[in-house]
Tab-separated table of C-alpha atoms in Angstrom:
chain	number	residue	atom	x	y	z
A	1	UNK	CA	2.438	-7.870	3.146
A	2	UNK	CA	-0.239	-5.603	2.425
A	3	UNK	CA	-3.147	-5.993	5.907
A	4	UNK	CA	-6.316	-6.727	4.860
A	5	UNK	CA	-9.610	-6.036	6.755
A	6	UNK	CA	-9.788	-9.359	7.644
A	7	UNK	CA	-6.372	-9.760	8.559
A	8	UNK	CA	-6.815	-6.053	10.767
A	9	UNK	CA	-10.069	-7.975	12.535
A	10	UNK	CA	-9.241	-11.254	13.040
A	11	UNK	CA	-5.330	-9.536	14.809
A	12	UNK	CA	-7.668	-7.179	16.916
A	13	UNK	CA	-9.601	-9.733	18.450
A	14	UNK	CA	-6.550	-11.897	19.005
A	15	UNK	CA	-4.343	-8.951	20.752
A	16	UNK	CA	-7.738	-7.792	22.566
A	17	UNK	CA	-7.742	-11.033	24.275
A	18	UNK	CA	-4.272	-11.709	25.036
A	19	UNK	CA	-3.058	-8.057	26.032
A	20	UNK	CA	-6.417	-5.995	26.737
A	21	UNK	CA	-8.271	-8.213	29.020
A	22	UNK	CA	-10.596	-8.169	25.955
A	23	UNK	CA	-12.000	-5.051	27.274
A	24	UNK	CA	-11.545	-3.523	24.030
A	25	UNK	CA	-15.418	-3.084	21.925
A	26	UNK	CA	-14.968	-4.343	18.221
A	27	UNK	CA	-14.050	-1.235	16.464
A	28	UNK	CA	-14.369	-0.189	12.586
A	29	UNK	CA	-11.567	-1.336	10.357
A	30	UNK	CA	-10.429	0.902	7.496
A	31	UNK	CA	-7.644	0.869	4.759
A	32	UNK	CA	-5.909	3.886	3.308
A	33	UNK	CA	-2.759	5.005	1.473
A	34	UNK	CA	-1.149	7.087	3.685
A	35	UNK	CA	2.758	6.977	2.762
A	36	UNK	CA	3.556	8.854	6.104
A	37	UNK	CA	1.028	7.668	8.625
A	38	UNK	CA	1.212	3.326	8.907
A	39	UNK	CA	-1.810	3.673	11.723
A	40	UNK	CA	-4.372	6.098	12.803
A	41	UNK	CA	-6.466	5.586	15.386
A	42	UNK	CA	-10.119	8.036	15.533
A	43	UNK	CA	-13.025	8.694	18.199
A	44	UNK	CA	-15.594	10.998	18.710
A	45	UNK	CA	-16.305	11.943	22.172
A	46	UNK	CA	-19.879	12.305	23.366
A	47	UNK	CA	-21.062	13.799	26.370
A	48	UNK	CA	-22.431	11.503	29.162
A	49	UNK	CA	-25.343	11.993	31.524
A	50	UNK	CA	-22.722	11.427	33.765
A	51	UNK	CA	-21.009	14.152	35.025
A	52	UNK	CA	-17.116	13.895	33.890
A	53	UNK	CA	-17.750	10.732	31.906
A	54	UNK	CA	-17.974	10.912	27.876
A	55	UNK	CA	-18.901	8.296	25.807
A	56	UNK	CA	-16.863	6.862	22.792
A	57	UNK	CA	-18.550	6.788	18.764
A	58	UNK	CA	-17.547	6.034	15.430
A	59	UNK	CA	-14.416	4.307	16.751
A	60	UNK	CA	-12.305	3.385	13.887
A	61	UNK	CA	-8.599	1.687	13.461
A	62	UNK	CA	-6.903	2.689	9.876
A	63	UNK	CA	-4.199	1.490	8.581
A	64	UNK	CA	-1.854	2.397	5.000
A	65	UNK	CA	-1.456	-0.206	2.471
A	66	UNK	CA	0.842	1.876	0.800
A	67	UNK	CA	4.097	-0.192	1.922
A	68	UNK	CA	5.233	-3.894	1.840
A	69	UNK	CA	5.359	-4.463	5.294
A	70	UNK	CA	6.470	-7.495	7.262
A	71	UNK	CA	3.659	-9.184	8.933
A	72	UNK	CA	5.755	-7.864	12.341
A	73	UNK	CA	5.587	-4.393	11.584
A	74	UNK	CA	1.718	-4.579	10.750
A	75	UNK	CA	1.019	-6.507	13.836
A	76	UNK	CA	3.635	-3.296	15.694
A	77	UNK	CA	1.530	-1.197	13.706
A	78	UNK	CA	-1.664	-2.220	14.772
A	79	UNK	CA	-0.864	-2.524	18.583
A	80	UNK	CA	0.026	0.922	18.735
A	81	UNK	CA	-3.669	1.893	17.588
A	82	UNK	CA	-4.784	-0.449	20.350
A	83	UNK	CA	-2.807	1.537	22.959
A	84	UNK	CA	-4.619	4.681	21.675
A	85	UNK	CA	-7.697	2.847	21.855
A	86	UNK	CA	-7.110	1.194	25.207
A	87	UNK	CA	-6.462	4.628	26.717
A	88	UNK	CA	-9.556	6.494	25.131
A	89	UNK	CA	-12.110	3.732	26.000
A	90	UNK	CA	-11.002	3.644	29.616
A	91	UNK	CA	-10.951	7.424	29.725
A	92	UNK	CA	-7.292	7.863	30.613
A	93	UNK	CA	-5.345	11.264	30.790
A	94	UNK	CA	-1.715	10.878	29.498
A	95	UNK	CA	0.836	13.543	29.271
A	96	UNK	CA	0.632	13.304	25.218
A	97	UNK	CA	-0.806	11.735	22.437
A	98	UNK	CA	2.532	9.757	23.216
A	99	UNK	CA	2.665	10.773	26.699
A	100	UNK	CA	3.599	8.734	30.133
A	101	UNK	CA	0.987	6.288	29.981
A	102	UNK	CA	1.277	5.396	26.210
A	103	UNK	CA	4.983	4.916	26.483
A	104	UNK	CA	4.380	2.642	29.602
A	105	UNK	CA	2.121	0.586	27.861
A	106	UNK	CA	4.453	0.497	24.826
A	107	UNK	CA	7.166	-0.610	26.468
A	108	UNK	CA	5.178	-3.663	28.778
A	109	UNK	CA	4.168	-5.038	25.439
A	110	UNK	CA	7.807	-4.962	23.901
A	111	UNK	CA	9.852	-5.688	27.536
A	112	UNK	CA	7.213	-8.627	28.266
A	113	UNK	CA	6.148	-10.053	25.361
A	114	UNK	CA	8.859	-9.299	22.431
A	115	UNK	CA	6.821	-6.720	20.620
A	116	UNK	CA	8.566	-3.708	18.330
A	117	UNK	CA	6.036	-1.222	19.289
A	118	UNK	CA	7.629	2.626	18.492
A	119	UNK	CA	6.353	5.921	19.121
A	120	UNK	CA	7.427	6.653	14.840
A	121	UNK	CA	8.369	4.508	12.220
A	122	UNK	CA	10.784	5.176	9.579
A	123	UNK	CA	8.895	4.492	6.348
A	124	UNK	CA	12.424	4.870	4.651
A	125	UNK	CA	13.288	1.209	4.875
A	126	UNK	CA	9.923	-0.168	3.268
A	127	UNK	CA	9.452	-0.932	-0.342
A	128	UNK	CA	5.937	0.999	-2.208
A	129	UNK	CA	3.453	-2.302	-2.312
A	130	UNK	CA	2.050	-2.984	-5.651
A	131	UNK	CA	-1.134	-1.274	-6.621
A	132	UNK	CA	-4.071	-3.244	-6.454
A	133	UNK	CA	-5.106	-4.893	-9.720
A	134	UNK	CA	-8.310	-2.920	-10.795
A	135	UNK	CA	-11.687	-4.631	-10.329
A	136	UNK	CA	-12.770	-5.712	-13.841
A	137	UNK	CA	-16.615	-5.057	-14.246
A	138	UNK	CA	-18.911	-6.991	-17.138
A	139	UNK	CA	-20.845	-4.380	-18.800
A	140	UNK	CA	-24.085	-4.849	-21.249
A	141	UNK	CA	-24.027	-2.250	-23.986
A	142	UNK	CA	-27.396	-1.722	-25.757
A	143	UNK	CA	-28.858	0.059	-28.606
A	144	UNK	CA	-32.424	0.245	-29.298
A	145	UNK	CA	-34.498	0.988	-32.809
A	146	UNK	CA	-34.896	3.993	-32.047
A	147	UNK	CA	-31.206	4.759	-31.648
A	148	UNK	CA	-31.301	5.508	-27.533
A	149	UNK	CA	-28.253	3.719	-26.455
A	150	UNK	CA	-27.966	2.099	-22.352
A	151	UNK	CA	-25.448	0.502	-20.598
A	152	UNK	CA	-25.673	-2.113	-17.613
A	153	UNK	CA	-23.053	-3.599	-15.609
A	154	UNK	CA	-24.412	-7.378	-14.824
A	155	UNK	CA	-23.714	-9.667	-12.367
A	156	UNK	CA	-21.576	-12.405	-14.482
A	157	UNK	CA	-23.601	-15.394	-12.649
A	158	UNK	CA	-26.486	-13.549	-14.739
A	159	UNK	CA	-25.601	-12.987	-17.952
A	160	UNK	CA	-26.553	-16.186	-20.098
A	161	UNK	CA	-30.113	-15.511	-18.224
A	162	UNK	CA	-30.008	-11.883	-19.285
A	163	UNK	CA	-28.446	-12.768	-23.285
A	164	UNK	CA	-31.717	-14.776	-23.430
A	165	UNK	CA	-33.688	-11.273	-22.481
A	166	UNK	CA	-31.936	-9.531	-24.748
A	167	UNK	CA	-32.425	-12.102	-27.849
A	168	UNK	CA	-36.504	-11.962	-27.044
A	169	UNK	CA	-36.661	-8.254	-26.916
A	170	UNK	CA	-37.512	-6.686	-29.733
A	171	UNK	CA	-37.196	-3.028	-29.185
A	172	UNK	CA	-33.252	-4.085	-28.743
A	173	UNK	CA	-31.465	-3.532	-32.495
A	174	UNK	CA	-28.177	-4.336	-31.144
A	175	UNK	CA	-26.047	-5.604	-28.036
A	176	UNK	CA	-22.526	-6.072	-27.381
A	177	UNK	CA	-20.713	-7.382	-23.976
A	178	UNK	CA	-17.466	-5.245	-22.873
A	179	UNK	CA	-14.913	-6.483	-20.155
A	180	UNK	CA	-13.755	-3.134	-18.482
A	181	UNK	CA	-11.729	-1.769	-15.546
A	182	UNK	CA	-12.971	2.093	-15.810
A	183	UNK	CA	-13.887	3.268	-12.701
A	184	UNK	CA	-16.961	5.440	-13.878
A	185	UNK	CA	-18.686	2.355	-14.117
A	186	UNK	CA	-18.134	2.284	-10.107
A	187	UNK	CA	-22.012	3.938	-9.316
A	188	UNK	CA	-23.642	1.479	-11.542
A	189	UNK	CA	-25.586	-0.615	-9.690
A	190	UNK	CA	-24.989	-4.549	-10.533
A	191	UNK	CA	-27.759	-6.182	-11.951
A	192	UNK	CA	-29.100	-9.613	-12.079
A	193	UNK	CA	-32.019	-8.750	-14.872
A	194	UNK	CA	-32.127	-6.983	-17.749
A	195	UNK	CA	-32.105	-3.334	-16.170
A	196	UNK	CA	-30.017	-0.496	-17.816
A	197	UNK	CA	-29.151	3.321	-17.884
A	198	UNK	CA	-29.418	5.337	-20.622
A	199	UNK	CA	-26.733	7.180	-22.095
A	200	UNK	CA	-25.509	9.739	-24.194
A	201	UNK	CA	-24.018	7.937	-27.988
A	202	UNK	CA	-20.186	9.482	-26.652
A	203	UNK	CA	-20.580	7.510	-23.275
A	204	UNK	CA	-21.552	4.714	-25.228
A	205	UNK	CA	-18.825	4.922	-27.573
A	206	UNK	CA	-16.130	5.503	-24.426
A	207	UNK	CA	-17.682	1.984	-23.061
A	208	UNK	CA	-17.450	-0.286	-26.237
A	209	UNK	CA	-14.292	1.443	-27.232
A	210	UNK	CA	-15.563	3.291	-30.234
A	211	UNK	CA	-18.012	0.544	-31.757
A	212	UNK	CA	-20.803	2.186	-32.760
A	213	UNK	CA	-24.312	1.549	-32.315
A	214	UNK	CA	-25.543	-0.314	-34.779
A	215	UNK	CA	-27.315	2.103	-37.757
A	216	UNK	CA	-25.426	4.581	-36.700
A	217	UNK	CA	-22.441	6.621	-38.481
């Protein structure tokens, strides 16, 4: 399996409560590719009025989608974070990032309670998951009388609304509706009315995969 956020947040709150004392503050979740790294855990470390005491920001649990993983090893994965995070939040000084105090809680969690918590895991013996399909975006390409040329990327709920715009406008000459996955359509904002960014004729072209705008040649 491949952990999702959800997955990572609903696990948390579930091993916070059963193994933390749910003592633990709901952290950030993140996802990554990492082939080496299954797990990192990160803090930032800001100084208290209190003398000796430092307060805890931007808390964040990753972990790699890069491998197939049994569900086990994510939940292994994930505890191990939790042991970093346990130790931060309460201020503890181990030996080592893996030090006395990690490997003591490690090995409570695995002795008491079955867990396959390890210091390293060989990434070896895991298969590469499958890439995640690329998001498919609905994008409006438009051509004017004047021969400007715009492109949209439109909320599908939207688009019979915004066809009608399009069929009353007159300064529109030509439209055409393109199904893409290309990721430079990733800082368009989505739009629920007829909105649209003008573009240069070869971006236009690149969209509607080499259509031209109509009285064009």
């Amino acid at each position: 399996m491949k952990p999702t956020l959800q997955y990572i947040s609903r696990q948390f709150a579930e091993f916070n409560d059963a193994y933390f004392n749910g003592e633990l503050p709901l952290p950030a979740f993140a996802l990554g590719r990492a082939r080496t790294v299954l797990g990192q855990f990160s803090c930032r470390r800001l100084r208290s009025w209190f003398p000796g005491r430092r307060k805890l920001s931007g808390c964040t649990i990753r972990m790699s989608t890069y491998y197939d993983l049994p569900e086990r090893e994510c939940q292994n994965v994930l505890l191990h974070e939790m042991i970093h995070y346990y130790i931060a939040y309460k201020g503890i000084r181990d030996t080592s990032p893996h030090g006395r105090v990690f490997r003591s809680m490690m090995e409570h969690l695995n002795n008491a309670h079955g867990w396959g918590i390890t210091v390293r895991t060989d990434t070896r013996r895991w298969a590469k998951a499958e890439p995640a399909r690329p998001r498919q975006r609905l994008v409006l390409a438009l051509t004017m009388a004047d021969g400007r040329c715009f492109l949209s990327v439109v909320n599908r709920k939207y688009c019979a609304a915004i066809e009608r715009e399009v069929l009353r406008n007159k300064a529109i000459a030509s439209h055409r509706w393109v199904l893409t996955a290309d990721e430079s359509f990733s800082d368009y904002p989505t739009v629920r009315t007829l909105r649209a960014r003008r573009v240069s004729r070869e971006t236009y072209l690149k969209a509607t995969g080499g259509a031209p705008p109509k009285g064009t040649t």
